[in-house]
Amino acid sequence: MTRRIIIDTDTAADDSFAMLVGLRHPEAVLEAVTIVAGNVAFDQQVENALITIDAAGRSGEVPVYPGARVPLMREWVEASAHGDGKGNRDWPVPTQKPSGERAADALVRIVDANPGEIDIVAIGPLTNIATAVALDRDFAAKTRSLWIMGGCDNSVGNITAAAEYNFYVDPEAAAIVLDAGFDTTIVTWTLTLRRALWTRTQLEHIAEIGTPLAEFFTILDAPNLEFNETVAIEGSTHPDSLTAMLLVRPDLITASSRRFVAVETRGDMTRGYSLMDARAERNAPNATVIDDVDAEGFYRAYCDLLAAG
Ligand code: CA
């Protein structure tokens, strides 16, 4: 079933790969891209999104709305896992420019004009989504579904031992969004390490696909592969592209559970920790957590996407 999607992104590397799902998958109609403070410098993220649209051959067709340049209450924290997010390469200057409307305004406007029609894929800190919730108290109810890449399944994170990066950077925004009443599905860092970690052998196969899109992937992915090997992760990690792919390929989901999910905002060592509780009798569920996926199926689906490009 075709999905009408907005991708909210801190565009760097795997964010671009998630955008390619929206831009190129036959079951996806990408209505807009909104940019949020996260991985790399804000203006670099905007440029990375525009470069990605260009690489997908969709220049001028999908608007890019810059949004929150800092988290709601915290200093911005850079990720160090992606270089400049565009493979540390120079790309042709995109002809498309960012739109003048702010991300949260665009989110509210598009969802309000299409109630029950829009799926949001949120693959950065949740600042823009929380702002949209504040602007329109019916925003969550009018959104068809919200797919979040964030958090850990009660296990160690990728920015601190307690927290995954997106929830760590803006924990207040994550708390607001999880409490807002969206139809929420969460893809965690924990699942990513188990099921969306592509080995050097798999990446060599992608490089051999030979299309311009596969070459684009290989160049953007290289800094993540190098970084991960400094932190004992053997391969490149694809949490954002997994999240986007599962929306259009729900058949790849092999296990999920309804959970109560909350994010720690007051802790020091536990800032951004995601508590996930499956005991419905204790805590009413507010999200579906993806527990397992067909990892090989995800990899093959992504290869197909690159091969068609
Ligand atoms: Ca991201």
mmCIF file of C-alpha atoms in Angstrom, residues 79-284:
data_model
loop_
_atom_site.group_PDB
_atom_site.id
_atom_site.type_symbol
_atom_site.label_atom_id
_atom_site.label_comp_id
_atom_site.label_asym_id
_atom_site.label_seq_id
_atom_site.Cartn_x
_atom_site.Cartn_y
_atom_site.Cartn_z
ATOM 1 C CA ALA A 79 27.421 13.068 16.512
ATOM 2 C CA SER A 80 30.876 11.985 15.434
ATOM 3 C CA ALA A 81 29.928 8.905 13.449
ATOM 4 C CA HIS A 82 29.348 10.260 9.926
ATOM 5 C CA GLY A 83 32.087 12.772 8.951
ATOM 6 C CA ASP A 84 30.282 15.672 7.262
ATOM 7 C CA GLY A 85 27.405 13.324 6.426
ATOM 8 C CA LYS A 86 28.045 13.430 2.682
ATOM 9 C CA GLY A 87 31.062 11.147 2.566
ATOM 10 C CA ASN A 88 33.509 14.043 3.067
ATOM 11 C CA ARG A 89 33.225 14.644 -0.688
ATOM 12 C CA ASP A 90 32.323 17.619 -2.837
ATOM 13 C CA TRP A 91 29.107 17.075 -4.782
ATOM 14 C CA PRO A 92 27.522 19.204 -7.512
ATOM 15 C CA VAL A 93 25.792 22.218 -5.951
ATOM 16 C CA PRO A 94 22.082 21.282 -5.757
ATOM 17 C CA THR A 95 19.838 23.422 -7.914
ATOM 18 C CA GLN A 96 16.992 23.032 -5.412
ATOM 19 C CA LYS A 97 17.029 25.464 -2.491
ATOM 20 C CA PRO A 98 15.475 24.998 0.964
ATOM 21 C CA SER A 99 11.913 26.274 1.374
ATOM 22 C CA GLY A 100 11.217 29.427 3.370
ATOM 23 C CA GLU A 101 8.560 27.862 5.593
ATOM 24 C CA ARG A 102 9.718 26.485 8.966
ATOM 25 C CA ALA A 103 9.631 22.719 9.449
ATOM 26 C CA ALA A 104 7.087 22.674 12.286
ATOM 27 C CA ASP A 105 4.756 24.996 10.352
ATOM 28 C CA ALA A 106 5.047 22.787 7.274
ATOM 29 C CA LEU A 107 4.372 19.641 9.337
ATOM 30 C CA VAL A 108 1.252 21.192 10.860
ATOM 31 C CA ARG A 109 0.029 22.554 7.523
ATOM 32 C CA ILE A 110 0.537 19.362 5.516
ATOM 33 C CA VAL A 111 -0.966 17.065 8.160
ATOM 34 C CA ASP A 112 -3.918 19.423 8.729
ATOM 35 C CA ALA A 113 -4.661 19.469 4.996
ATOM 36 C CA ASN A 114 -4.471 15.648 4.828
ATOM 37 C CA PRO A 115 -5.868 14.306 8.107
ATOM 38 C CA GLY A 116 -5.263 10.578 8.590
ATOM 39 C CA GLU A 117 -3.162 10.426 5.428
ATOM 40 C CA ILE A 118 0.422 11.279 6.398
ATOM 41 C CA ASP A 119 3.002 8.939 7.947
ATOM 42 C CA ILE A 120 5.934 10.708 9.602
ATOM 43 C CA VAL A 121 9.328 9.018 9.730
ATOM 44 C CA ALA A 122 11.318 10.790 12.459
ATOM 45 C CA ILE A 123 14.978 9.807 12.281
ATOM 46 C CA GLY A 124 16.626 12.609 14.241
ATOM 47 C CA PRO A 125 16.059 14.255 17.611
ATOM 48 C CA LEU A 126 12.318 14.913 18.026
ATOM 49 C CA THR A 127 12.479 18.719 18.353
ATOM 50 C CA ASN A 128 10.468 19.503 15.215
ATOM 51 C CA ILE A 129 7.776 16.939 16.020
ATOM 52 C CA ALA A 130 7.442 18.247 19.603
ATOM 53 C CA THR A 131 7.164 21.791 18.248
ATOM 54 C CA ALA A 132 4.415 20.726 15.851
ATOM 55 C CA VAL A 133 2.588 19.125 18.809
ATOM 56 C CA ALA A 134 2.819 22.457 20.633
ATOM 57 C CA LEU A 135 1.561 24.413 17.624
ATOM 58 C CA ASP A 136 -1.450 22.176 16.921
ATOM 59 C CA ARG A 137 -2.907 20.168 19.798
ATOM 60 C CA ASP A 138 -4.640 17.876 17.283
ATOM 61 C CA PHE A 139 -1.451 17.232 15.308
ATOM 62 C CA ALA A 140 -0.907 13.725 16.711
ATOM 63 C CA ALA A 141 -4.516 12.690 16.122
ATOM 64 C CA LYS A 142 -4.411 13.898 12.515
ATOM 65 C CA THR A 143 -1.128 12.136 11.754
ATOM 66 C CA ARG A 144 -1.689 8.643 10.336
ATOM 67 C CA SER A 145 1.345 7.168 12.105
ATOM 68 C CA LEU A 146 4.700 8.186 13.533
ATOM 69 C CA TRP A 147 7.764 5.989 13.029
ATOM 70 C CA ILE A 148 10.610 6.913 15.344
ATOM 71 C CA MET A 149 14.222 5.812 15.208
ATOM 72 C CA GLY A 150 15.308 6.256 18.774
ATOM 73 C CA GLY A 151 16.156 4.740 22.095
ATOM 74 C CA CYS A 152 17.453 1.414 23.292
ATOM 75 C CA ASP A 153 15.536 -1.607 24.469
ATOM 76 C CA ASN A 154 16.681 -1.305 28.100
ATOM 77 C CA SER A 155 20.283 -1.763 26.997
ATOM 78 C CA VAL A 156 23.416 0.287 26.334
ATOM 79 C CA GLY A 157 23.308 3.189 23.897
ATOM 80 C CA ASN A 158 25.532 4.668 21.233
ATOM 81 C CA ILE A 159 26.191 8.093 22.759
ATOM 82 C CA THR A 160 26.316 7.127 26.445
ATOM 83 C CA ALA A 161 25.960 3.801 28.175
ATOM 84 C CA ALA A 162 22.370 4.765 29.000
ATOM 85 C CA ALA A 163 21.187 6.512 25.863
ATOM 86 C CA GLU A 164 20.809 6.419 22.117
ATOM 87 C CA TYR A 165 21.813 9.647 20.326
ATOM 88 C CA ASN A 166 18.410 10.969 19.122
ATOM 89 C CA PHE A 167 16.747 10.679 22.533
ATOM 90 C CA TYR A 168 19.904 11.925 24.301
ATOM 91 C CA VAL A 169 20.163 15.117 22.242
ATOM 92 C CA ASP A 170 16.602 16.264 22.956
ATOM 93 C CA PRO A 171 15.096 14.146 25.728
ATOM 94 C CA GLU A 172 12.405 16.749 26.513
ATOM 95 C CA ALA A 173 11.189 16.612 22.911
ATOM 96 C CA ALA A 174 11.176 12.802 22.996
ATOM 97 C CA ALA A 175 9.141 12.848 26.220
ATOM 98 C CA ILE A 176 6.608 15.292 24.730
ATOM 99 C CA VAL A 177 6.206 13.258 21.549
ATOM 100 C CA LEU A 178 5.829 9.899 23.328
ATOM 101 C CA ASP A 179 3.114 11.444 25.486
ATOM 102 C CA ALA A 180 1.293 13.157 22.611
ATOM 103 C CA GLY A 181 -0.969 10.317 21.489
ATOM 104 C CA PHE A 182 0.535 9.424 18.116
ATOM 105 C CA ASP A 183 0.148 5.950 16.643
ATOM 106 C CA THR A 184 3.843 5.381 17.355
ATOM 107 C CA THR A 185 6.244 2.682 16.199
ATOM 108 C CA ILE A 186 9.847 2.654 17.434
ATOM 109 C CA VAL A 187 12.974 1.192 15.866
ATOM 110 C CA THR A 188 15.728 1.050 18.498
ATOM 111 C CA TRP A 189 19.509 1.160 18.406
ATOM 112 C CA THR A 190 19.393 -2.259 20.071
ATOM 113 C CA LEU A 191 17.543 -3.754 17.086
ATOM 114 C CA THR A 192 19.884 -1.910 14.702
ATOM 115 C CA LEU A 193 22.975 -3.616 16.092
ATOM 116 C CA ARG A 194 21.292 -7.014 15.780
ATOM 117 C CA ARG A 195 19.628 -6.658 12.410
ATOM 118 C CA ALA A 196 20.779 -3.563 10.467
ATOM 119 C CA LEU A 197 24.552 -3.930 10.668
ATOM 120 C CA TRP A 198 26.018 -4.525 7.213
ATOM 121 C CA THR A 199 29.384 -6.256 6.989
ATOM 122 C CA ARG A 200 32.260 -5.285 4.713
ATOM 123 C CA THR A 201 31.312 -8.238 2.491
ATOM 124 C CA GLN A 202 27.736 -6.966 2.161
ATOM 125 C CA LEU A 203 29.021 -3.444 1.463
ATOM 126 C CA GLU A 204 31.373 -4.740 -1.222
ATOM 127 C CA HIS A 205 28.367 -6.364 -2.878
ATOM 128 C CA ILE A 206 26.573 -3.007 -2.817
ATOM 129 C CA ALA A 207 29.608 -1.311 -4.379
ATOM 130 C CA GLU A 208 29.484 -3.917 -7.164
ATOM 131 C CA ILE A 209 25.861 -3.043 -8.023
ATOM 132 C CA GLY A 210 27.401 -0.291 -10.113
ATOM 133 C CA THR A 211 24.531 2.197 -10.377
ATOM 134 C CA PRO A 212 25.100 5.898 -9.578
ATOM 135 C CA LEU A 213 22.860 5.446 -6.524
ATOM 136 C CA ALA A 214 24.955 2.518 -5.262
ATOM 137 C CA GLU A 215 28.089 4.613 -5.741
ATOM 138 C CA PHE A 216 26.430 7.468 -3.816
ATOM 139 C CA PHE A 217 25.634 5.025 -1.008
ATOM 140 C CA THR A 218 29.164 3.641 -0.864
ATOM 141 C CA ILE A 219 30.777 7.091 -0.655
ATOM 142 C CA LEU A 220 28.403 8.371 2.047
ATOM 143 C CA ASP A 221 28.678 5.153 4.043
ATOM 144 C CA ALA A 222 32.495 5.053 4.245
ATOM 145 C CA PRO A 223 32.964 7.400 7.255
ATOM 146 C CA ASN A 224 30.434 5.399 9.316
ATOM 147 C CA LEU A 225 32.205 2.139 8.510
ATOM 148 C CA GLU A 226 35.536 3.631 9.601
ATOM 149 C CA PHE A 227 34.061 5.170 12.761
ATOM 150 C CA ASN A 228 32.265 1.987 13.802
ATOM 151 C CA GLU A 229 35.462 -0.023 13.620
ATOM 152 C CA THR A 230 36.964 2.361 16.224
ATOM 153 C CA VAL A 231 34.120 1.434 18.596
ATOM 154 C CA ALA A 232 34.235 -2.326 17.982
ATOM 155 C CA ILE A 233 31.257 -2.460 15.588
ATOM 156 C CA GLU A 234 32.157 -4.556 12.534
ATOM 157 C CA GLY A 235 30.245 -2.921 9.712
ATOM 158 C CA SER A 236 28.053 0.103 8.998
ATOM 159 C CA THR A 237 24.810 0.651 10.909
ATOM 160 C CA HIS A 238 21.477 1.502 9.259
ATOM 161 C CA PRO A 239 18.856 2.464 11.842
ATOM 162 C CA ASP A 240 17.236 5.263 9.819
ATOM 163 C CA SER A 241 16.966 3.381 6.538
ATOM 164 C CA LEU A 242 15.575 0.378 8.435
ATOM 165 C CA THR A 243 12.879 2.602 9.957
ATOM 166 C CA ALA A 244 11.880 4.028 6.579
ATOM 167 C CA MET A 245 11.958 0.629 4.888
ATOM 168 C CA LEU A 246 9.738 -1.017 7.523
ATOM 169 C CA LEU A 247 7.043 1.576 6.900
ATOM 170 C CA VAL A 248 6.777 0.601 3.226
ATOM 171 C CA ARG A 249 7.706 -3.075 3.795
ATOM 172 C CA PRO A 250 5.900 -4.085 7.019
ATOM 173 C CA ASP A 251 6.212 -7.707 5.879
ATOM 174 C CA LEU A 252 9.872 -7.493 6.997
ATOM 175 C CA ILE A 253 8.734 -7.134 10.631
ATOM 176 C CA THR A 254 8.885 -10.549 12.305
ATOM 177 C CA ALA A 255 8.181 -9.544 15.919
ATOM 178 C CA SER A 256 6.854 -6.457 17.689
ATOM 179 C CA SER A 257 5.300 -5.656 21.035
ATOM 180 C CA ARG A 258 3.129 -3.010 22.587
ATOM 181 C CA ARG A 259 5.105 -1.212 25.299
ATOM 182 C CA PHE A 260 5.058 1.711 27.629
ATOM 183 C CA VAL A 261 8.009 3.852 26.521
ATOM 184 C CA ALA A 262 9.255 6.876 28.457
ATOM 185 C CA VAL A 263 12.433 8.952 28.215
ATOM 186 C CA GLU A 264 14.474 10.176 31.174
ATOM 187 C CA THR A 265 14.789 13.968 31.216
ATOM 188 C CA ARG A 266 16.089 14.627 34.726
ATOM 189 C CA GLY A 267 18.928 12.143 35.018
ATOM 190 C CA ASP A 268 22.578 13.006 34.649
ATOM 191 C CA MET A 269 24.097 9.639 33.785
ATOM 192 C CA THR A 270 20.682 8.516 32.462
ATOM 193 C CA ARG A 271 19.830 11.561 30.305
ATOM 194 C CA GLY A 272 17.783 10.323 27.332
ATOM 195 C CA TYR A 273 17.459 6.758 28.659
ATOM 196 C CA SER A 274 14.424 5.033 27.173
ATOM 197 C CA LEU A 275 12.473 2.909 29.604
ATOM 198 C CA MET A 276 10.551 0.188 27.757
ATOM 199 C CA ASP A 277 7.989 -1.820 29.723
ATOM 200 C CA ALA A 278 5.889 -4.619 28.217
ATOM 201 C CA ARG A 279 3.794 -5.112 31.390
ATOM 202 C CA ALA A 280 0.528 -3.586 30.192
ATOM 203 C CA GLU A 281 -1.085 -4.182 33.583
ATOM 204 C CA ARG A 282 1.523 -1.880 35.173
ATOM 205 C CA ASN A 283 1.976 0.776 32.494
ATOM 206 C CA ALA A 284 -0.450 1.436 29.641
#
